[in-house]
CSV table of C-alpha atoms in Angstrom, one decimal:
chain,number,residue,atom,x,y,z
A,1,MET,CA,17.3,7.8,-11.3
A,2,ASP,CA,15.6,8.1,-7.5
A,3,THR,CA,17.1,5.4,-6.4
A,4,TRP,CA,20.8,6.3,-7.2
A,5,MET,CA,19.9,9.7,-5.6
A,6,ASN,CA,19.4,8.9,-2.7
A,7,ILE,CA,22.0,6.6,-2.4
A,8,VAL,CA,24.5,8.9,-3.5
A,9,ILE,CA,23.3,11.5,-1.1
A,10,GLY,CA,23.2,9.3,1.6
A,11,LEU,CA,26.9,8.5,1.2
A,12,VAL,CA,27.6,12.2,0.7
A,13,LEU,CA,25.8,12.6,3.8
A,14,LEU,CA,28.0,9.5,5.3
A,15,VAL,CA,31.0,11.4,4.6
A,16,VAL,CA,30.5,14.6,5.5
A,17,GLY,CA,28.4,13.8,9.2
A,18,GLY,CA,31.2,11.0,9.6
A,19,GLU,CA,34.0,14.3,8.9
A,20,LEU,CA,32.2,16.7,11.2
A,21,LEU,CA,31.9,14.4,14.1
A,22,VAL,CA,35.2,13.6,13.7
A,23,ARG,CA,36.6,16.8,13.9
A,24,GLY,CA,34.3,18.1,16.5
A,25,ALA,CA,34.7,15.5,19.0
A,26,VAL,CA,38.6,15.3,18.7
A,27,ALA,CA,38.4,19.1,19.3
A,28,SER,CA,36.3,19.0,22.3
A,29,ALA,CA,38.3,16.1,23.7
A,30,LYS,CA,41.7,18.4,23.6
A,31,ALA,CA,40.3,20.8,24.8
A,32,LEU,CA,39.2,19.1,27.7
A,33,GLY,CA,42.9,17.6,27.9
A,34,VAL,CA,42.2,14.3,26.3
A,35,SER,CA,45.5,12.9,25.9
A,36,PRO,CA,46.5,12.3,22.4
A,37,LEU,CA,47.3,8.6,23.2
A,38,LEU,CA,43.0,8.1,24.1
A,39,ILE,CA,41.9,10.2,21.5
A,40,GLY,CA,43.6,8.5,18.8
A,41,LEU,CA,42.9,4.9,20.3
A,42,THR,CA,39.2,5.8,20.4
A,43,LEU,CA,37.7,8.7,19.4
A,44,VAL,CA,39.0,8.5,16.1
A,45,GLY,CA,38.0,4.8,15.7
A,46,PHE,CA,35.2,5.6,16.2
A,47,GLY,CA,34.3,8.8,14.0
A,48,THR,CA,35.3,7.0,11.0
A,49,SER,CA,33.5,3.8,11.4
A,50,THR,CA,30.2,6.1,12.5
A,51,PRO,CA,29.0,5.7,8.7
A,52,GLU,CA,29.0,1.8,9.5
A,53,LEU,CA,27.0,1.9,12.5
A,54,VAL,CA,24.6,4.0,11.8
A,55,THR,CA,23.7,2.6,8.5
A,56,SER,CA,24.1,-0.9,10.0
A,57,VAL,CA,21.5,-0.2,12.8
A,58,THR,CA,19.0,1.7,10.0
A,59,ALA,CA,19.4,-1.3,8.0
A,60,ALA,CA,18.6,-3.6,11.0
A,61,LEU,CA,15.7,-2.0,12.5
A,62,ASN,CA,14.3,-1.5,8.7
A,63,GLY,CA,14.3,-5.3,8.9
A,64,SER,CA,17.7,-5.6,6.3
A,65,ALA,CA,19.4,-8.1,8.0
A,66,GLY,CA,21.3,-8.4,4.5
A,67,ILE,CA,22.4,-4.8,4.4
A,68,ALA,CA,23.1,-4.7,8.1
A,69,VAL,CA,26.0,-7.9,8.3
A,70,GLY,CA,27.1,-7.4,4.5
A,71,ASN,CA,28.5,-3.8,5.2
A,72,VAL,CA,30.1,-5.3,8.5
A,73,VAL,CA,31.7,-8.0,6.8
A,74,GLY,CA,31.7,-6.3,2.9
A,75,SER,CA,33.7,-3.4,4.7
A,76,ASN,CA,36.4,-5.4,6.5
A,77,ILE,CA,36.9,-6.9,3.4
A,78,ALA,CA,37.1,-3.6,1.4
A,79,ASN,CA,39.1,-1.9,4.5
A,80,ILE,CA,42.0,-4.9,4.0
A,81,LEU,CA,42.1,-5.4,-0.1
A,82,PHE,CA,40.9,-2.0,-1.4
A,83,ILE,CA,42.0,0.7,0.9
A,84,LEU,CA,45.3,-1.3,2.8
A,85,GLY,CA,46.5,-2.1,-0.1
A,86,LEU,CA,45.8,1.2,-2.2
A,87,SER,CA,47.9,2.7,0.9
A,88,ALA,CA,50.5,0.2,1.0
A,89,VAL,CA,50.9,0.9,-2.8
A,90,ILE,CA,51.5,4.6,-2.5
A,91,TYR,CA,54.0,4.4,0.5
A,92,PRO,CA,55.1,0.5,2.3
A,93,MET,CA,54.0,0.2,5.6
A,94,ALA,CA,56.5,-1.0,8.8
A,95,VAL,CA,54.7,-2.7,11.8
A,96,ASN,CA,55.8,-2.3,15.0
A,97,PRO,CA,56.3,-5.7,15.9
A,98,LYS,CA,54.7,-5.4,19.5
A,99,GLY,CA,51.7,-3.6,18.6
A,100,PHE,CA,51.1,-6.5,15.9
A,101,LYS,CA,51.4,-9.4,18.4
A,102,ARG,CA,48.3,-8.2,20.0
A,103,ASP,CA,46.5,-6.3,17.3
A,104,ALA,CA,47.0,-9.6,15.4
A,105,LEU,CA,45.4,-11.4,17.7
A,106,MET,CA,42.5,-9.2,18.6
A,107,VAL,CA,41.5,-8.9,15.0
A,108,SER,CA,41.7,-12.7,14.5
A,109,PHE,CA,39.4,-13.3,17.6
A,110,ALA,CA,37.2,-10.5,15.9
A,111,ALA,CA,37.0,-12.3,12.2
A,112,LEU,CA,36.7,-15.9,14.6
A,113,ALA,CA,33.8,-14.4,16.4
A,114,CYS,CA,32.0,-13.2,13.2
A,115,LEU,CA,32.5,-16.6,11.9
A,116,ALA,CA,31.0,-18.7,14.9
A,117,VAL,CA,28.2,-16.1,15.1
A,118,ALA,CA,27.2,-16.3,10.9
A,119,LEU,CA,27.6,-20.2,11.6
A,120,TYR,CA,25.2,-19.9,14.2
A,121,GLY,CA,22.5,-18.2,12.5
A,122,ARG,CA,21.7,-15.1,15.0
A,123,MET,CA,23.3,-12.8,17.0
A,124,GLY,CA,20.9,-11.2,19.7
A,125,MET,CA,21.5,-9.0,23.0
A,126,VAL,CA,23.7,-11.0,25.0
A,127,LEU,CA,26.1,-11.7,22.5
A,128,GLY,CA,26.0,-8.2,21.4
A,129,LEU,CA,27.1,-7.6,25.0
A,130,MET,CA,29.7,-9.9,25.1
A,131,PHE,CA,31.3,-8.1,21.2
A,132,VAL,CA,31.1,-4.7,22.9
A,133,ALA,CA,32.3,-5.9,26.5
A,134,SER,CA,35.1,-7.4,24.7
A,135,LEU,CA,36.0,-4.4,22.7
A,136,LEU,CA,36.0,-1.6,25.6
A,137,ALA,CA,38.2,-4.4,27.8
A,138,TYR,CA,40.9,-4.2,24.9
A,139,VAL,CA,40.8,-0.2,24.6
A,140,VAL,CA,41.5,-0.3,28.0
A,141,PHE,CA,44.1,-2.7,27.9
A,142,VAL,CA,45.5,-1.1,25.2
A,143,TYR,CA,45.7,2.2,26.8
A,144,VAL,CA,46.9,1.0,30.3
A,145,GLN,CA,49.8,-0.6,28.8
A,146,GLU,CA,50.3,2.0,26.4
A,147,LYS,CA,50.5,4.3,29.4
A,148,GLN,CA,53.2,2.1,31.6
A,149,SER,CA,55.5,1.3,28.5
A,150,PRO,CA,55.1,3.5,25.6
A,151,ASP,CA,56.5,2.0,22.3
A,152,GLU,CA,55.9,2.8,18.5
A,153,ALA,CA,51.8,1.9,18.8
A,154,ALA,CA,51.6,4.8,21.4
A,155,VAL,CA,53.3,7.1,18.7
A,156,VAL,CA,50.5,5.5,15.9
A,157,ALA,CA,47.5,6.1,17.6
A,158,GLU,CA,49.1,10.2,18.8
A,159,HIS,CA,50.0,10.3,15.2
A,160,ARG,CA,46.0,9.5,14.1
A,161,ALA,CA,44.7,12.1,16.7
A,162,GLU,CA,47.3,14.3,14.9
A,163,ASP,CA,46.1,13.9,11.3
A,164,ALA,CA,42.6,13.7,11.8
A,165,ARG,CA,41.6,17.6,10.7
A,166,LYS,CA,41.3,20.5,12.9
A,167,GLY,CA,37.8,21.2,14.7
A,168,PRO,CA,36.6,24.8,15.9
A,169,ALA,CA,38.4,26.9,18.3
A,170,THR,CA,35.9,26.6,21.4
A,171,MET,CA,34.3,23.9,23.0
A,172,ALA,CA,30.7,25.1,22.3
A,173,LEU,CA,31.4,25.2,18.2
A,174,SER,CA,33.3,21.9,18.9
A,175,VAL,CA,30.1,19.7,20.5
A,176,ALA,CA,28.0,21.4,18.2
A,177,MET,CA,29.8,20.3,15.0
A,178,ALA,CA,30.0,16.7,16.5
A,179,VAL,CA,26.4,16.6,17.3
A,180,ALA,CA,25.3,17.5,13.7
A,181,GLY,CA,28.1,15.4,12.3
A,182,ILE,CA,25.8,12.8,14.0
A,183,ALA,CA,22.8,14.7,12.7
A,184,ILE,CA,24.0,14.0,9.4
A,185,THR,CA,24.8,10.5,9.5
A,186,ILE,CA,21.9,9.4,10.6
A,187,PHE,CA,20.0,11.5,7.7
A,188,GLY,CA,22.5,9.8,5.7
A,189,ALA,CA,22.4,6.2,6.5
A,190,ARG,CA,18.4,6.7,6.0
A,191,PHE,CA,18.3,8.0,2.6
A,192,LEU,CA,21.0,4.8,1.9
A,193,VAL,CA,19.5,2.1,3.3
A,194,ASP,CA,16.1,3.0,1.3
A,195,GLY,CA,18.2,3.4,-2.1
A,196,SER,CA,19.9,0.4,-1.2
A,197,ILE,CA,16.6,-1.9,-0.5
A,198,ALA,CA,14.9,-0.1,-3.8
A,199,LEU,CA,18.3,-0.8,-5.8
A,200,ALA,CA,18.3,-4.2,-4.5
A,201,LYS,CA,14.5,-4.5,-5.6
A,202,GLY,CA,14.8,-2.7,-8.8
A,203,LEU,CA,17.7,-5.3,-10.0
A,204,GLY,CA,16.2,-8.8,-8.8
A,205,VAL,CA,19.2,-9.3,-6.4
A,206,SER,CA,19.8,-9.8,-2.7
A,207,ASP,CA,19.8,-6.9,-0.1
A,208,THR,CA,23.0,-8.7,0.9
A,209,ILE,CA,25.1,-8.2,-2.4
A,210,ILE,CA,23.9,-4.3,-2.4
A,211,GLY,CA,25.3,-4.7,1.8
A,212,LEU,CA,28.5,-6.1,0.7
A,213,THR,CA,29.7,-3.9,-2.2
A,214,ILE,CA,27.8,-0.5,-2.6
A,215,VAL,CA,26.9,-0.1,1.1
A,216,ALA,CA,30.5,-1.5,2.3
A,217,VAL,CA,32.5,0.7,0.1
A,218,GLY,CA,30.8,3.3,0.4
A,219,THR,CA,30.2,3.4,4.6
A,220,SER,CA,34.2,3.0,4.6
A,221,MET,CA,34.9,6.6,2.6
A,222,PRO,CA,35.9,8.1,6.0
A,223,GLU,CA,38.6,5.2,6.2
A,224,LEU,CA,39.7,5.4,2.8
A,225,VAL,CA,40.3,8.9,3.0
A,226,THR,CA,42.2,8.6,6.6
A,227,SER,CA,44.0,6.3,5.6
A,228,VAL,CA,45.3,7.3,1.8
A,229,MET,CA,46.2,10.9,3.5
A,230,ALA,CA,48.3,8.9,6.3
A,231,ALA,CA,50.2,7.1,3.3
A,232,LEU,CA,50.7,10.5,1.5
A,233,ARG,CA,52.3,12.2,4.6
A,234,LYS,CA,54.4,8.9,5.0
A,235,HIS,CA,52.5,8.1,8.1
A,236,ALA,CA,51.9,4.5,6.6
A,237,ASP,CA,51.7,3.0,10.4
A,238,VAL,CA,48.7,5.3,11.0
A,239,ALA,CA,47.1,3.8,7.5
A,240,TYR,CA,47.5,0.3,9.3
A,241,GLY,CA,46.7,1.4,12.4
A,242,ASN,CA,43.3,2.8,11.0
A,243,ILE,CA,42.4,-0.3,9.0
A,244,VAL,CA,42.9,-3.0,12.2
A,245,GLY,CA,41.0,-0.9,14.2
A,246,SER,CA,38.3,-0.5,12.2
A,247,ASN,CA,38.0,-4.0,11.3
A,248,ILE,CA,37.8,-4.4,15.0
A,249,PHE,CA,35.6,-1.8,16.1
A,250,ASN,CA,33.1,-3.0,13.0
A,251,VAL,CA,32.7,-6.9,14.0
A,252,LEU,CA,32.8,-5.9,18.2
A,253,PHE,CA,31.0,-2.8,18.3
A,254,ILE,CA,29.1,-2.0,15.4
A,255,LEU,CA,27.9,-6.1,15.0
A,256,GLY,CA,27.0,-5.6,19.1
A,257,THR,CA,25.5,-2.5,19.1
A,258,THR,CA,23.1,-3.5,16.0
A,259,SER,CA,22.1,-6.9,17.8
A,260,MET,CA,21.6,-5.1,21.2
A,261,ILE,CA,18.9,-2.6,19.5
A,262,GLN,CA,17.7,-5.0,17.0
A,263,PRO,CA,18.6,-9.1,16.8
A,264,ILE,CA,19.6,-10.2,13.9
A,265,GLU,CA,19.5,-13.2,11.6
A,266,MET,CA,22.4,-14.0,10.1
A,267,PRO,CA,22.1,-14.2,6.0
A,268,ALA,CA,22.8,-17.3,4.2
A,269,GLN,CA,24.7,-16.1,1.5
A,270,ILE,CA,27.5,-14.1,4.5
A,271,ALA,CA,27.7,-17.5,6.6
A,272,ALA,CA,28.4,-20.1,3.2
A,273,PHE,CA,31.1,-17.7,1.7
A,274,ASP,CA,31.6,-14.3,2.1
A,275,ILE,CA,32.4,-14.5,6.3
A,276,TRP,CA,35.4,-17.1,4.4
A,277,VAL,CA,36.6,-14.5,2.4
A,278,MET,CA,36.5,-11.9,5.8
A,279,LEU,CA,38.5,-14.5,7.6
A,280,ALA,CA,41.2,-15.4,4.4
A,281,THR,CA,41.4,-11.3,4.2
A,282,THR,CA,42.4,-11.4,8.1
A,283,GLY,CA,44.9,-14.2,7.5
A,284,LEU,CA,46.5,-12.7,4.5
A,285,LEU,CA,46.7,-9.3,6.3
A,286,VAL,CA,48.3,-11.1,9.2
A,287,TYR,CA,50.6,-13.1,7.1
A,288,PHE,CA,52.0,-10.1,5.1
A,289,ALA,CA,52.3,-8.0,8.2
A,290,ARG,CA,54.5,-10.7,10.0
A,291,THR,CA,56.5,-11.8,7.3
A,292,GLY,CA,59.3,-8.8,7.0
A,293,ALA,CA,57.5,-6.5,9.6
A,294,LYS,CA,56.4,-4.8,6.6
A,295,ILE,CA,53.7,-4.6,4.1
A,296,HIS,CA,55.4,-3.8,0.9
A,297,ARG,CA,53.8,-2.4,-2.6
A,298,TRP,CA,54.1,-5.8,-4.0
A,299,GLU,CA,51.8,-7.3,-1.3
A,300,GLY,CA,49.7,-4.2,-1.6
A,301,TRP,CA,48.9,-5.1,-5.2
A,302,VAL,CA,47.8,-8.6,-4.7
A,303,PHE,CA,45.7,-7.0,-2.0
A,304,ILE,CA,44.2,-5.3,-4.7
A,305,GLY,CA,43.8,-7.9,-7.1
A,306,CYS,CA,42.1,-10.0,-4.8
A,307,TYR,CA,39.8,-7.4,-4.3
A,308,ALA,CA,39.3,-7.2,-7.7
A,309,ALA,CA,38.5,-10.6,-8.2
A,310,TYR,CA,35.9,-11.0,-5.3
A,311,THR,CA,33.5,-8.1,-6.9
A,312,GLY,CA,34.2,-9.1,-9.6
A,313,TYR,CA,32.4,-12.8,-8.6
A,314,LEU,CA,29.9,-11.0,-6.4
A,315,ILE,CA,28.7,-9.2,-9.6
A,316,SER,CA,29.2,-12.3,-12.0
A,317,ILE,CA,26.4,-14.6,-9.3
A,318,ALA,CA,24.3,-10.8,-8.6
């Protein structure tokens, strides 16, 4: 009971902390006059991915590479198959052709880079630095491109900033909220990682399985809430942008930052199976988005069905 209580408390704190961080950071940026485009490209994505980041770093420092890497790989799979699938079922999403070419290349690059590292077997400071530098270069490129020639992609980023829940009216309270969000997220990650390690030992399964399932889905809750709310508002372009941006961010920033703090040994199970599922899932997303420049409801159901099959397989081998 204590194990499950730790996990539940950890997940709740992660969701609450991530929400406070996004609200505080976005309100602070708006008070400083930061453009909605830059806020949408950076702060919203960073805030919703903070639970994954803190959880992976905490797990790595605790010697649990299975949770650290499984969290990222499992989150990316859940983001596309479950969250994007559910969002498309709620409201089909159009895909901006110009932004698609750029983002499809980057999300594919991130997936292939993760595959290469998984097959190599280890990720340390140098590779981590390269991953983070790649993400920063991508954000700068997108920002400059959209400032020079705004199109639908700029509108998507600005919608992401608008859809972020409102924070305090004053700068001091906004900063305090962001700091509180970070602190709560750190506490939540500690509860979640400790509970997950204990659960894995108690069930006699690898911590990788727990990382790919409970931890991955739990830390993706901010993306789920943000994407579903965007779909309900008929801002389906925002839901698509959230997931693609989150998957790029998860690999390049979260794995990169985690390995810079604590080198990671890649779990054999992920290298043998789950990384290939993530790659296939990314390829399916690119294919669906390219055909007809839209993700239809039936394609959303295909995503959800694939996720049910994948999760069922993980449970069967646990």
